[in-house]
mmCIF file of C-alpha atoms and ligand atoms in Angstrom:
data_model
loop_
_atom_site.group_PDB
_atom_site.id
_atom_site.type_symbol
_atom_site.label_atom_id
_atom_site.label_comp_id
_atom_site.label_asym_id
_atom_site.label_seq_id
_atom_site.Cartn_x
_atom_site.Cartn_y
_atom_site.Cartn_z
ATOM 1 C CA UNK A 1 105.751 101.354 78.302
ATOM 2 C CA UNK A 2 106.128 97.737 79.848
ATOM 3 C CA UNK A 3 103.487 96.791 81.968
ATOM 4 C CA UNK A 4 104.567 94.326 83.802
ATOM 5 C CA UNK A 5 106.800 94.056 87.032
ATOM 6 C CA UNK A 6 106.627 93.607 90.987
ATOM 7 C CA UNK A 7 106.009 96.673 91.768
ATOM 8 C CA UNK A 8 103.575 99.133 89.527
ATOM 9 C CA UNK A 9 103.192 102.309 90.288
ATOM 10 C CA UNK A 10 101.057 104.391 87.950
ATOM 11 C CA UNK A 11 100.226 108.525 88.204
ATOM 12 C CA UNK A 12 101.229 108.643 91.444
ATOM 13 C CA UNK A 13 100.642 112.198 92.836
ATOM 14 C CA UNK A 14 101.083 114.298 96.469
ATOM 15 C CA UNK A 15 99.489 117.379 96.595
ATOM 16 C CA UNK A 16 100.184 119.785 99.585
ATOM 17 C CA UNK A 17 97.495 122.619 99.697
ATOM 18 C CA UNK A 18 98.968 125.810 100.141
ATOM 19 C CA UNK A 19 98.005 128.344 102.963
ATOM 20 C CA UNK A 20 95.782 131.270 101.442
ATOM 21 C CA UNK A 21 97.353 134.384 102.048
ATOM 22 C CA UNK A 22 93.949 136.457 101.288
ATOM 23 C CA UNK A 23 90.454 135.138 101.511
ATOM 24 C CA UNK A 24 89.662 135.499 97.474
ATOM 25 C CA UNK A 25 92.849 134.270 96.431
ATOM 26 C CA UNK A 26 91.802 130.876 94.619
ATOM 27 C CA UNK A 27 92.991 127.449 96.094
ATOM 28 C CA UNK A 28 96.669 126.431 95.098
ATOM 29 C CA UNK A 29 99.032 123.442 95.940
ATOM 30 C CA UNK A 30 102.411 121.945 96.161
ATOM 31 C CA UNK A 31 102.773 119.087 93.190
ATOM 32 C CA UNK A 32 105.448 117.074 95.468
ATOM 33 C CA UNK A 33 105.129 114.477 93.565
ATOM 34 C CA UNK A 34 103.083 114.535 89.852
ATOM 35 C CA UNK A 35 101.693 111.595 87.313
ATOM 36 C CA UNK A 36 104.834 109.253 88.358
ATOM 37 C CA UNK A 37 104.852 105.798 86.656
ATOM 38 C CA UNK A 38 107.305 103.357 86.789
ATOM 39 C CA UNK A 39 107.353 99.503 87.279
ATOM 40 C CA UNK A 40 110.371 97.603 89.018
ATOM 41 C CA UNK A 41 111.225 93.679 87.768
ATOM 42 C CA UNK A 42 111.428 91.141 90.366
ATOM 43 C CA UNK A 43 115.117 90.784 91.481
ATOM 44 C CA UNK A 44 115.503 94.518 89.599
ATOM 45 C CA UNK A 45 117.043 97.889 91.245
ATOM 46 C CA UNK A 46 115.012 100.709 89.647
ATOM 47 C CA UNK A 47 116.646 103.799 91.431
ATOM 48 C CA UNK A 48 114.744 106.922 91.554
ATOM 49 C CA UNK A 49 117.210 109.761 91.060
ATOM 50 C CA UNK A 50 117.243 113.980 91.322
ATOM 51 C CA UNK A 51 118.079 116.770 93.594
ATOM 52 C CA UNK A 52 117.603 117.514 96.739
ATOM 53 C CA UNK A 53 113.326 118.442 97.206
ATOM 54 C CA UNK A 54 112.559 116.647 93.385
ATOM 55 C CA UNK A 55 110.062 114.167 95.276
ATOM 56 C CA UNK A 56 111.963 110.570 95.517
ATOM 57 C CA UNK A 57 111.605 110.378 99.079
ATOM 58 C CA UNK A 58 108.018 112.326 98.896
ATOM 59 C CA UNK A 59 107.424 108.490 96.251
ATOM 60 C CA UNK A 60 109.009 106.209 98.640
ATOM 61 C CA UNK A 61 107.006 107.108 101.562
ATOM 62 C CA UNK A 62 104.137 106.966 99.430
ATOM 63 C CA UNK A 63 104.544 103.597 98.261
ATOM 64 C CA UNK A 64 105.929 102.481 101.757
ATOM 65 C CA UNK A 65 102.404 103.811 103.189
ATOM 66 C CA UNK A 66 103.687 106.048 105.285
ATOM 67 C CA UNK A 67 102.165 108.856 103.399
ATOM 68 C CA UNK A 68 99.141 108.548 101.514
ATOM 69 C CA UNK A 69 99.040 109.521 97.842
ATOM 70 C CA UNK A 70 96.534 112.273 96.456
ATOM 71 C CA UNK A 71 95.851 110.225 93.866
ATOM 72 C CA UNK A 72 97.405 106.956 91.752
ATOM 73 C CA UNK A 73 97.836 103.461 92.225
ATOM 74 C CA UNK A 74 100.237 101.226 93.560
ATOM 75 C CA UNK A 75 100.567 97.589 92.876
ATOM 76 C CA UNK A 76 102.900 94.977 94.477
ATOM 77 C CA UNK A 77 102.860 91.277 92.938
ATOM 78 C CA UNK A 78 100.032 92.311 90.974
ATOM 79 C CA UNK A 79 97.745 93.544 94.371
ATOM 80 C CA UNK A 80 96.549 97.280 94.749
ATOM 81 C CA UNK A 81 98.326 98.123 97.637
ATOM 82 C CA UNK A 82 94.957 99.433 98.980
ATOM 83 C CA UNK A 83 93.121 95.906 99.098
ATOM 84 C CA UNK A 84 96.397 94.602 100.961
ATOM 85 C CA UNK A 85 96.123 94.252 105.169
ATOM 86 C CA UNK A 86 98.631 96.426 106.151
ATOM 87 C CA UNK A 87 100.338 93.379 107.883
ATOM 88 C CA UNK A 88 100.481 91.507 104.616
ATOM 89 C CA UNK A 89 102.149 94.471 102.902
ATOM 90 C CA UNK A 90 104.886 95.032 105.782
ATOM 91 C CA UNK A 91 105.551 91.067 105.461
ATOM 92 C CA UNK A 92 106.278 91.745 101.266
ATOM 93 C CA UNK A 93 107.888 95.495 101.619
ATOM 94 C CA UNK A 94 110.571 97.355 104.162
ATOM 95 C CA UNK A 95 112.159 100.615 104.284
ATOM 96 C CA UNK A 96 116.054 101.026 104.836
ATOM 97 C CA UNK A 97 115.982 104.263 106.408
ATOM 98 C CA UNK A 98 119.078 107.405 105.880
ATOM 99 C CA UNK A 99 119.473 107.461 109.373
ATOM 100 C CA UNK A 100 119.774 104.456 110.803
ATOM 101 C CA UNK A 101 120.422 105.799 114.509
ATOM 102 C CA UNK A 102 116.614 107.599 114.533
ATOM 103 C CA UNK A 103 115.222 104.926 113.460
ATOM 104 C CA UNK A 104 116.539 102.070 116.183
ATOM 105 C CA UNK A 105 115.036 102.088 119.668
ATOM 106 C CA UNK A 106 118.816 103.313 121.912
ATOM 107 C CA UNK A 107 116.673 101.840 124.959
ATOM 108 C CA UNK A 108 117.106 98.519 123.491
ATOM 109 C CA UNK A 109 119.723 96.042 122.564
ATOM 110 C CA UNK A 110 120.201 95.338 119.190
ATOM 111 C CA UNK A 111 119.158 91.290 119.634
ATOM 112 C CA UNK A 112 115.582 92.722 121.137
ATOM 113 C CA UNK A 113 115.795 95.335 117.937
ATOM 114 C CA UNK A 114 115.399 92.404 115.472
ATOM 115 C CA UNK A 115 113.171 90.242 117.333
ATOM 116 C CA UNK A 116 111.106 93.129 117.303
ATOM 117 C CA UNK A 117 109.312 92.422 114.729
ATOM 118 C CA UNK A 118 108.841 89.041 114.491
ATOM 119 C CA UNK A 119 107.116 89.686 117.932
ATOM 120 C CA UNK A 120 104.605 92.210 116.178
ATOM 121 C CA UNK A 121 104.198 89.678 113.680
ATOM 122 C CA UNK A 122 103.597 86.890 115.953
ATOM 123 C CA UNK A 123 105.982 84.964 114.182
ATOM 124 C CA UNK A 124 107.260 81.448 114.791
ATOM 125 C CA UNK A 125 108.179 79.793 118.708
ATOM 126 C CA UNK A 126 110.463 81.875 121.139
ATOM 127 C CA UNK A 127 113.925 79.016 119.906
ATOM 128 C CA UNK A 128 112.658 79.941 115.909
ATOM 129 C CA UNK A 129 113.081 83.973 116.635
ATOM 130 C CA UNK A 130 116.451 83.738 118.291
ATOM 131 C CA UNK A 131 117.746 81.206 115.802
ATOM 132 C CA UNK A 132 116.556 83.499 113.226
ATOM 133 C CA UNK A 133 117.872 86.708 114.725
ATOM 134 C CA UNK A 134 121.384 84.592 115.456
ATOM 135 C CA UNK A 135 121.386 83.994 111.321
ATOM 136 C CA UNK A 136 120.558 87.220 110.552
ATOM 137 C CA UNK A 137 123.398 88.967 112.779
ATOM 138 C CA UNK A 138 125.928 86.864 110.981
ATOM 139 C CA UNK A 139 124.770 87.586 107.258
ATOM 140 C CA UNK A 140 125.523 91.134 107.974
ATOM 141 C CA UNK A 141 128.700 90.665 109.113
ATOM 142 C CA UNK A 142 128.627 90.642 113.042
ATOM 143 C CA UNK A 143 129.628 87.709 115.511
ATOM 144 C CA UNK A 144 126.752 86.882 118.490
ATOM 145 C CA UNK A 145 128.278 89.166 120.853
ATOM 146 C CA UNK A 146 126.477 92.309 119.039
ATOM 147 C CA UNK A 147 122.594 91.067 120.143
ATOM 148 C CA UNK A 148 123.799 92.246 123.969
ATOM 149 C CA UNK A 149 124.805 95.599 122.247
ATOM 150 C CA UNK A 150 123.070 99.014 122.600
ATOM 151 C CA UNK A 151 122.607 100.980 118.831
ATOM 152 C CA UNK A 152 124.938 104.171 120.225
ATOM 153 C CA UNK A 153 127.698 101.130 121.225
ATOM 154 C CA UNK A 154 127.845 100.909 117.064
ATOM 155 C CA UNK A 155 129.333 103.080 114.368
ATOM 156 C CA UNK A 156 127.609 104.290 111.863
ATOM 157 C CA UNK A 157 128.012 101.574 109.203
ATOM 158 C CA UNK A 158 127.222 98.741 112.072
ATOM 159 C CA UNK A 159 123.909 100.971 113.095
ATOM 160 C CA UNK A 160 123.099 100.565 109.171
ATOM 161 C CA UNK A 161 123.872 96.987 109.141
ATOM 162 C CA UNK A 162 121.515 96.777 111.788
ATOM 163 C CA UNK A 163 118.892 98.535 109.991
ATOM 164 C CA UNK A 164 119.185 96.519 107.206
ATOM 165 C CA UNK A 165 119.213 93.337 109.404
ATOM 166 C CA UNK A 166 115.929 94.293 110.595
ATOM 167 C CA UNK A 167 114.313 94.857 107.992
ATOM 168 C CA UNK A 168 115.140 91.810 106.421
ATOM 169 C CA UNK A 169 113.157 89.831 109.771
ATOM 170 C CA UNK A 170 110.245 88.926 107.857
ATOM 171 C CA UNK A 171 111.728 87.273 104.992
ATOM 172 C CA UNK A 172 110.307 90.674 102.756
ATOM 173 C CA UNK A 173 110.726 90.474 98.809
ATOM 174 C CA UNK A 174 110.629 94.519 98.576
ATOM 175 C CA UNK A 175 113.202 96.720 99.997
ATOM 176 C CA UNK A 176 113.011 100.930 99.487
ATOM 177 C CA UNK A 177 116.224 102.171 100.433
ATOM 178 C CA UNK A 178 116.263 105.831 100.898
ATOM 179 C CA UNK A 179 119.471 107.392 100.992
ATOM 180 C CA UNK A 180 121.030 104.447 102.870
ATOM 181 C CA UNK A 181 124.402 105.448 102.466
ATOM 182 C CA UNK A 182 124.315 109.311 102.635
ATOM 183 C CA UNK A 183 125.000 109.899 106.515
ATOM 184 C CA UNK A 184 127.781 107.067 105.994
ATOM 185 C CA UNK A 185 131.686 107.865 105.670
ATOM 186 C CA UNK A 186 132.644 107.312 102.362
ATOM 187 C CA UNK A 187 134.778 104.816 103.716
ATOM 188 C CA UNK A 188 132.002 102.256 104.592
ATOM 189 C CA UNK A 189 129.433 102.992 101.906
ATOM 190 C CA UNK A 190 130.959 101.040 99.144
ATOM 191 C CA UNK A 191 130.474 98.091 102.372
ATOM 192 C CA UNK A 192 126.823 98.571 103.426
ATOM 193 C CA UNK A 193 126.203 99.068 99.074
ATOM 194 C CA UNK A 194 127.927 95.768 98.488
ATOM 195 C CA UNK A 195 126.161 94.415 101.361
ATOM 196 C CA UNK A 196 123.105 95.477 99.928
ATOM 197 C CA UNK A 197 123.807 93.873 96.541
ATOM 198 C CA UNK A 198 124.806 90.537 98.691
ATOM 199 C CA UNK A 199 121.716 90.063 100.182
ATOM 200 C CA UNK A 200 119.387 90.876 96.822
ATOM 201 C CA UNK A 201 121.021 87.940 94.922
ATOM 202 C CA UNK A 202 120.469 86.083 97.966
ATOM 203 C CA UNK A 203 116.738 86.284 99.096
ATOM 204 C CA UNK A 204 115.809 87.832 95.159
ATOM 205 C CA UNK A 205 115.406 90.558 96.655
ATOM 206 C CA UNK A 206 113.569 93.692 94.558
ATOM 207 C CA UNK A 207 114.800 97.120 95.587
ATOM 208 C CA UNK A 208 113.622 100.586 95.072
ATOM 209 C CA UNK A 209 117.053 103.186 95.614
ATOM 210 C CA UNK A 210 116.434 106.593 96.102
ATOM 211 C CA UNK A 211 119.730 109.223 96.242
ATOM 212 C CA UNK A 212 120.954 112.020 94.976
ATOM 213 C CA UNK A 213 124.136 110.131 94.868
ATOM 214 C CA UNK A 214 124.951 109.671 90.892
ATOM 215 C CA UNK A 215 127.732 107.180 91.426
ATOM 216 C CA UNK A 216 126.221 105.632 94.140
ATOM 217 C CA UNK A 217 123.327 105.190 91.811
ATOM 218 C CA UNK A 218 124.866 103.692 88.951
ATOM 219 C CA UNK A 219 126.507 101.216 90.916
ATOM 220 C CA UNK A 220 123.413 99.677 92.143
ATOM 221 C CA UNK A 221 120.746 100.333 89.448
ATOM 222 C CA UNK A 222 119.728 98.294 86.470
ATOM 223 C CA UNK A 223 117.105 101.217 85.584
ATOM 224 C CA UNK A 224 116.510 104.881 86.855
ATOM 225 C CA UNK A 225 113.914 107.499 86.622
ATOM 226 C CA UNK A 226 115.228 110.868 87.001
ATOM 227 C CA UNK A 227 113.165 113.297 88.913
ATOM 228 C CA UNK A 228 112.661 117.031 88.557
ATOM 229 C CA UNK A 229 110.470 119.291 90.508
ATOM 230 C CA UNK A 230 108.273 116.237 91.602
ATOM 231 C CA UNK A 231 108.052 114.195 88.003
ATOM 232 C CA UNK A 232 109.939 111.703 86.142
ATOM 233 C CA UNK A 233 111.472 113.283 83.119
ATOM 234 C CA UNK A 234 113.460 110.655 81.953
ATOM 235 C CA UNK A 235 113.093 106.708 82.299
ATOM 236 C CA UNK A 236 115.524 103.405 81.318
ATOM 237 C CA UNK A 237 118.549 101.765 81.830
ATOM 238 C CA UNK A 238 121.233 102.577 84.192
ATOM 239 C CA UNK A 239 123.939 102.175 81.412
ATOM 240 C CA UNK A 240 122.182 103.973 78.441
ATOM 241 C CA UNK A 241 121.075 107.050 80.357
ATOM 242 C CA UNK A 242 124.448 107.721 81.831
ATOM 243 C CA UNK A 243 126.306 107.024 78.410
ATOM 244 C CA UNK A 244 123.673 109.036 76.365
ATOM 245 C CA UNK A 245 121.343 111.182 78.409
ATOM 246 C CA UNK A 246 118.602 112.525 76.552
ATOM 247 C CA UNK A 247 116.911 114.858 78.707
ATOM 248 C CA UNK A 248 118.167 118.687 78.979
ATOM 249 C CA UNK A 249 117.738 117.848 82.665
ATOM 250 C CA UNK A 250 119.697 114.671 82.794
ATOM 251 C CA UNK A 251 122.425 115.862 80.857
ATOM 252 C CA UNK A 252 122.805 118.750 83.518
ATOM 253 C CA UNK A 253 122.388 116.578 86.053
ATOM 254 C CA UNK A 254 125.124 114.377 84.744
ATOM 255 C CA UNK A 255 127.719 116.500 83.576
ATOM 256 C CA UNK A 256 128.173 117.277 87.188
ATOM 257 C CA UNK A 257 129.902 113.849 87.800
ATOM 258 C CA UNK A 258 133.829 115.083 87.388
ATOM 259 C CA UNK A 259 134.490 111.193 85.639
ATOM 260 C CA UNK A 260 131.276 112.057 82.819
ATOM 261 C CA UNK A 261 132.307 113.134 79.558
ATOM 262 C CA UNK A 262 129.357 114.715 78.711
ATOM 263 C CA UNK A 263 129.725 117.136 75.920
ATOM 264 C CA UNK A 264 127.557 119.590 77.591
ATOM 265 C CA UNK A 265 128.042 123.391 79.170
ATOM 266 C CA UNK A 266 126.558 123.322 82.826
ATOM 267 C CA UNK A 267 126.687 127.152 82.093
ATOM 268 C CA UNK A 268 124.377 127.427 79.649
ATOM 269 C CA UNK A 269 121.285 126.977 82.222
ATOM 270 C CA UNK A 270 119.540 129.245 83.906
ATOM 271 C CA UNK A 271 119.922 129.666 87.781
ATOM 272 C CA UNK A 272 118.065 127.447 89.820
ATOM 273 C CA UNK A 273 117.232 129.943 92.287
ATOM 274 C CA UNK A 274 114.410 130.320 93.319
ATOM 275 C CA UNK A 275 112.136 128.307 91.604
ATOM 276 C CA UNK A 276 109.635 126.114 92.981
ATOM 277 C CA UNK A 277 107.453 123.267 92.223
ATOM 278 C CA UNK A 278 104.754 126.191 93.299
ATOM 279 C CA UNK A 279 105.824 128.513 90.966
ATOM 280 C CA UNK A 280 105.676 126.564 87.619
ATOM 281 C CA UNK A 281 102.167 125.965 87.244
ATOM 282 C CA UNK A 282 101.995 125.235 83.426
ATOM 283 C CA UNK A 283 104.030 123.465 80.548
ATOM 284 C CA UNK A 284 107.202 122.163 81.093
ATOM 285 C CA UNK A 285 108.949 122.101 84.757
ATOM 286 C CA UNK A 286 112.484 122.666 83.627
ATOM 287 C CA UNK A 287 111.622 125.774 81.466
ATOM 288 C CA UNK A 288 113.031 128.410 83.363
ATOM 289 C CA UNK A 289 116.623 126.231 83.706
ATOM 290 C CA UNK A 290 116.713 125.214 79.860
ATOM 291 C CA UNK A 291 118.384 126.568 76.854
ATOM 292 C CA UNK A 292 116.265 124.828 74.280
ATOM 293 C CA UNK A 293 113.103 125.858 75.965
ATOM 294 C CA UNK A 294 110.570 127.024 73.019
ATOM 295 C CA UNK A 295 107.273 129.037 73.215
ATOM 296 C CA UNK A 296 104.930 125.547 73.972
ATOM 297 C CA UNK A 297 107.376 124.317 76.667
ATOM 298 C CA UNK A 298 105.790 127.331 78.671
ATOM 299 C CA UNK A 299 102.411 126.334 78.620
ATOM 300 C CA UNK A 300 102.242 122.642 77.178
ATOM 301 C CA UNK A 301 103.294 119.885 79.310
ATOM 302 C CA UNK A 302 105.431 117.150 77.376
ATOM 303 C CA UNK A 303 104.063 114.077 77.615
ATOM 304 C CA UNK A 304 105.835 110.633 78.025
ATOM 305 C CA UNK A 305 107.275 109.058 74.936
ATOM 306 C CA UNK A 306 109.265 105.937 74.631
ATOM 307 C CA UNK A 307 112.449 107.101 72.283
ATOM 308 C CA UNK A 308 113.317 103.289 72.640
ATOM 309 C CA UNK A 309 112.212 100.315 74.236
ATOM 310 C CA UNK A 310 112.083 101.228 77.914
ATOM 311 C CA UNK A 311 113.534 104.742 77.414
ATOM 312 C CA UNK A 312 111.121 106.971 78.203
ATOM 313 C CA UNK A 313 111.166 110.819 77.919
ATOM 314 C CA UNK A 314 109.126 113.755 78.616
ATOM 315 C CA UNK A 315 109.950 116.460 76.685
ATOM 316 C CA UNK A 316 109.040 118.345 73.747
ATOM 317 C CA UNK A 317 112.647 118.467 71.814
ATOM 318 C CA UNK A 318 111.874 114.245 71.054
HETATM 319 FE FE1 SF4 B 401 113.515 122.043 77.692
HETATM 320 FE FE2 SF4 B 401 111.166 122.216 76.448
HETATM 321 FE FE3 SF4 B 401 112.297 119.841 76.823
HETATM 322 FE FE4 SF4 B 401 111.285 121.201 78.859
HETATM 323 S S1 SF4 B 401 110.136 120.378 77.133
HETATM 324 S S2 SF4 B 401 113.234 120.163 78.821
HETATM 325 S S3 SF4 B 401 111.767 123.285 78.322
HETATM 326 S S4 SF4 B 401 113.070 121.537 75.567
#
């Protein structure tokens, strides 16, 4: 497994203890997110990728710091995240939020909005910040009018322009996008995506891309990890997972894209219903959905194996 890259993140877990129901029942928890690895290339998109609840937001916030981990390790430009001041690591890494609405002040205009936090960050002379904020509005695509504008004045795309505007105010060199497209009209998200891919050859920019959004996905993404029930079961590049998906998982997960010929019966697995990251507590996660589950995928858990270079898989058919 390659080492190196902007951003490591090894064994990354989130643990959510669950409420006892009786007093002698023993301890258990929710494995949100379990052992995830993965390292992103400067200038790279690594998209995380899975079903609703499968922990990619759970690993964003996580490596954003807006949650903190149960256990792992995160490194940016070869730092632990830990020994970074926190306004160091908001000057190398932002979050693109899915809603871009909740997460813009509506008191304030959208000029104040991105000044914002080059005020926070006490950031150059009162001329630099406007200048900047003036540059900014126009690499997204607006005229100078829009700084005397109010976020519910915008549509939806605009608000996400602006998101992405602000979080570009401190010159970062990380982006985590989570689901930036997925409140959008399909109408503008090919825009804000191709806005998005704009501004990375730009400022060599490094993103992480979370969505369930398959297309979406493979139009941004030089690598993915696929996530299931809070782990990464299958690991490389865009192009060779989505031509030849090795994963029972991923090849379920794919065939649902009506464009995929994937020679593959979506009917052959199991139901999804109800089961929970809770209830599998040994072996393999995808067990009760797979048709080439054996007797150790019940109670052994496959461990990572690199099937090529940078292919990784975790699972006990390879
Ligand atoms: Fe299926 Fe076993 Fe592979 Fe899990 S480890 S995906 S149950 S074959």
């Amino acid at each position: 497994m390659s080492q190196t890259g902007f951003v490591q993140v090894k064994n990354l877990c989130k643990y959510y203890p669950v409420p006892k129901k009786k007093f002698w029942e023993k301890k258990s928890y929710v494995r949100a997110v379990e052992h995830v690895s993965f390292s992103i290339k400067k200038g790279e998109t690594f998209g995380l990728v899975g079903e609703s609840g499968c922990g990619k937001s759970t690993t964003g916030f996580m490596i954003n710091g807006l949650l903190k981990p149960t256990s792992g390790e995160i490194n940016l430009d070869s730092k632990d995240i830990q020994s970074i001041k926190e306004k160091e690591i908001r000057e190398k890494m932002q979050f693109v939020f899915q809603d871009p609405y909740a997460s813009l002040n509506p008191k304030k205009k959208i000029g104040w909005i991105l000044e914002e936090p080059l005020l926070i960050h006490k950031k150059y002379s009162k001329e630099e910040r406007q200048k900047k904020v003036s540059q900014m509005i126009e690499l997204v695509g607006f005229d100078e009018s829009f700084k005397n504008r109010y976020p519910h004045e915008l549509s939806g795309g605009q608000r996400q322009r602006v998101g992405i505007a602000r979080a570009l105010m401190l010159s970062p060199e990380f982006i985590i996008a989570d689901e930036p497209v997925s409140a959008l009209d399909v109408s503008v998200q090919a825009q804000i995506l191709n806005l998005l891919k704009e501004l990375q050859s730009k400022f060599n920019l490094t993103y992480l891309f979370i969505s369930h959004d398959l297309n979406v996905v493979h139009y941004m993404c030089d690598r993915i990890g696929v996530m299931y029930l809070g782990k990464i079961v299958e690991q490389g590049a865009v192009e060779e997972i989505y031509k030849n998906p090795q994963h029972p998982y991923t090849k379920l997960l794919l065939s649902s894209i009506p464009s995929k010929d994937i020679n593959f019966d979506e009917n052959q697995f199991f139901s999804k219903e109800e089961i929970s990251i809770e209830d599998h507590k040994g072996g393999c996660t995808f067990y009760p959905r797979c048709p080439y589950g054996m007797e150790k995928c019940k109670n052994i858990l496959p461990k990572i194996k690199e099937i090529e270079k940078e292919h990784l898989i975790a699972c006990h058919l390879y």
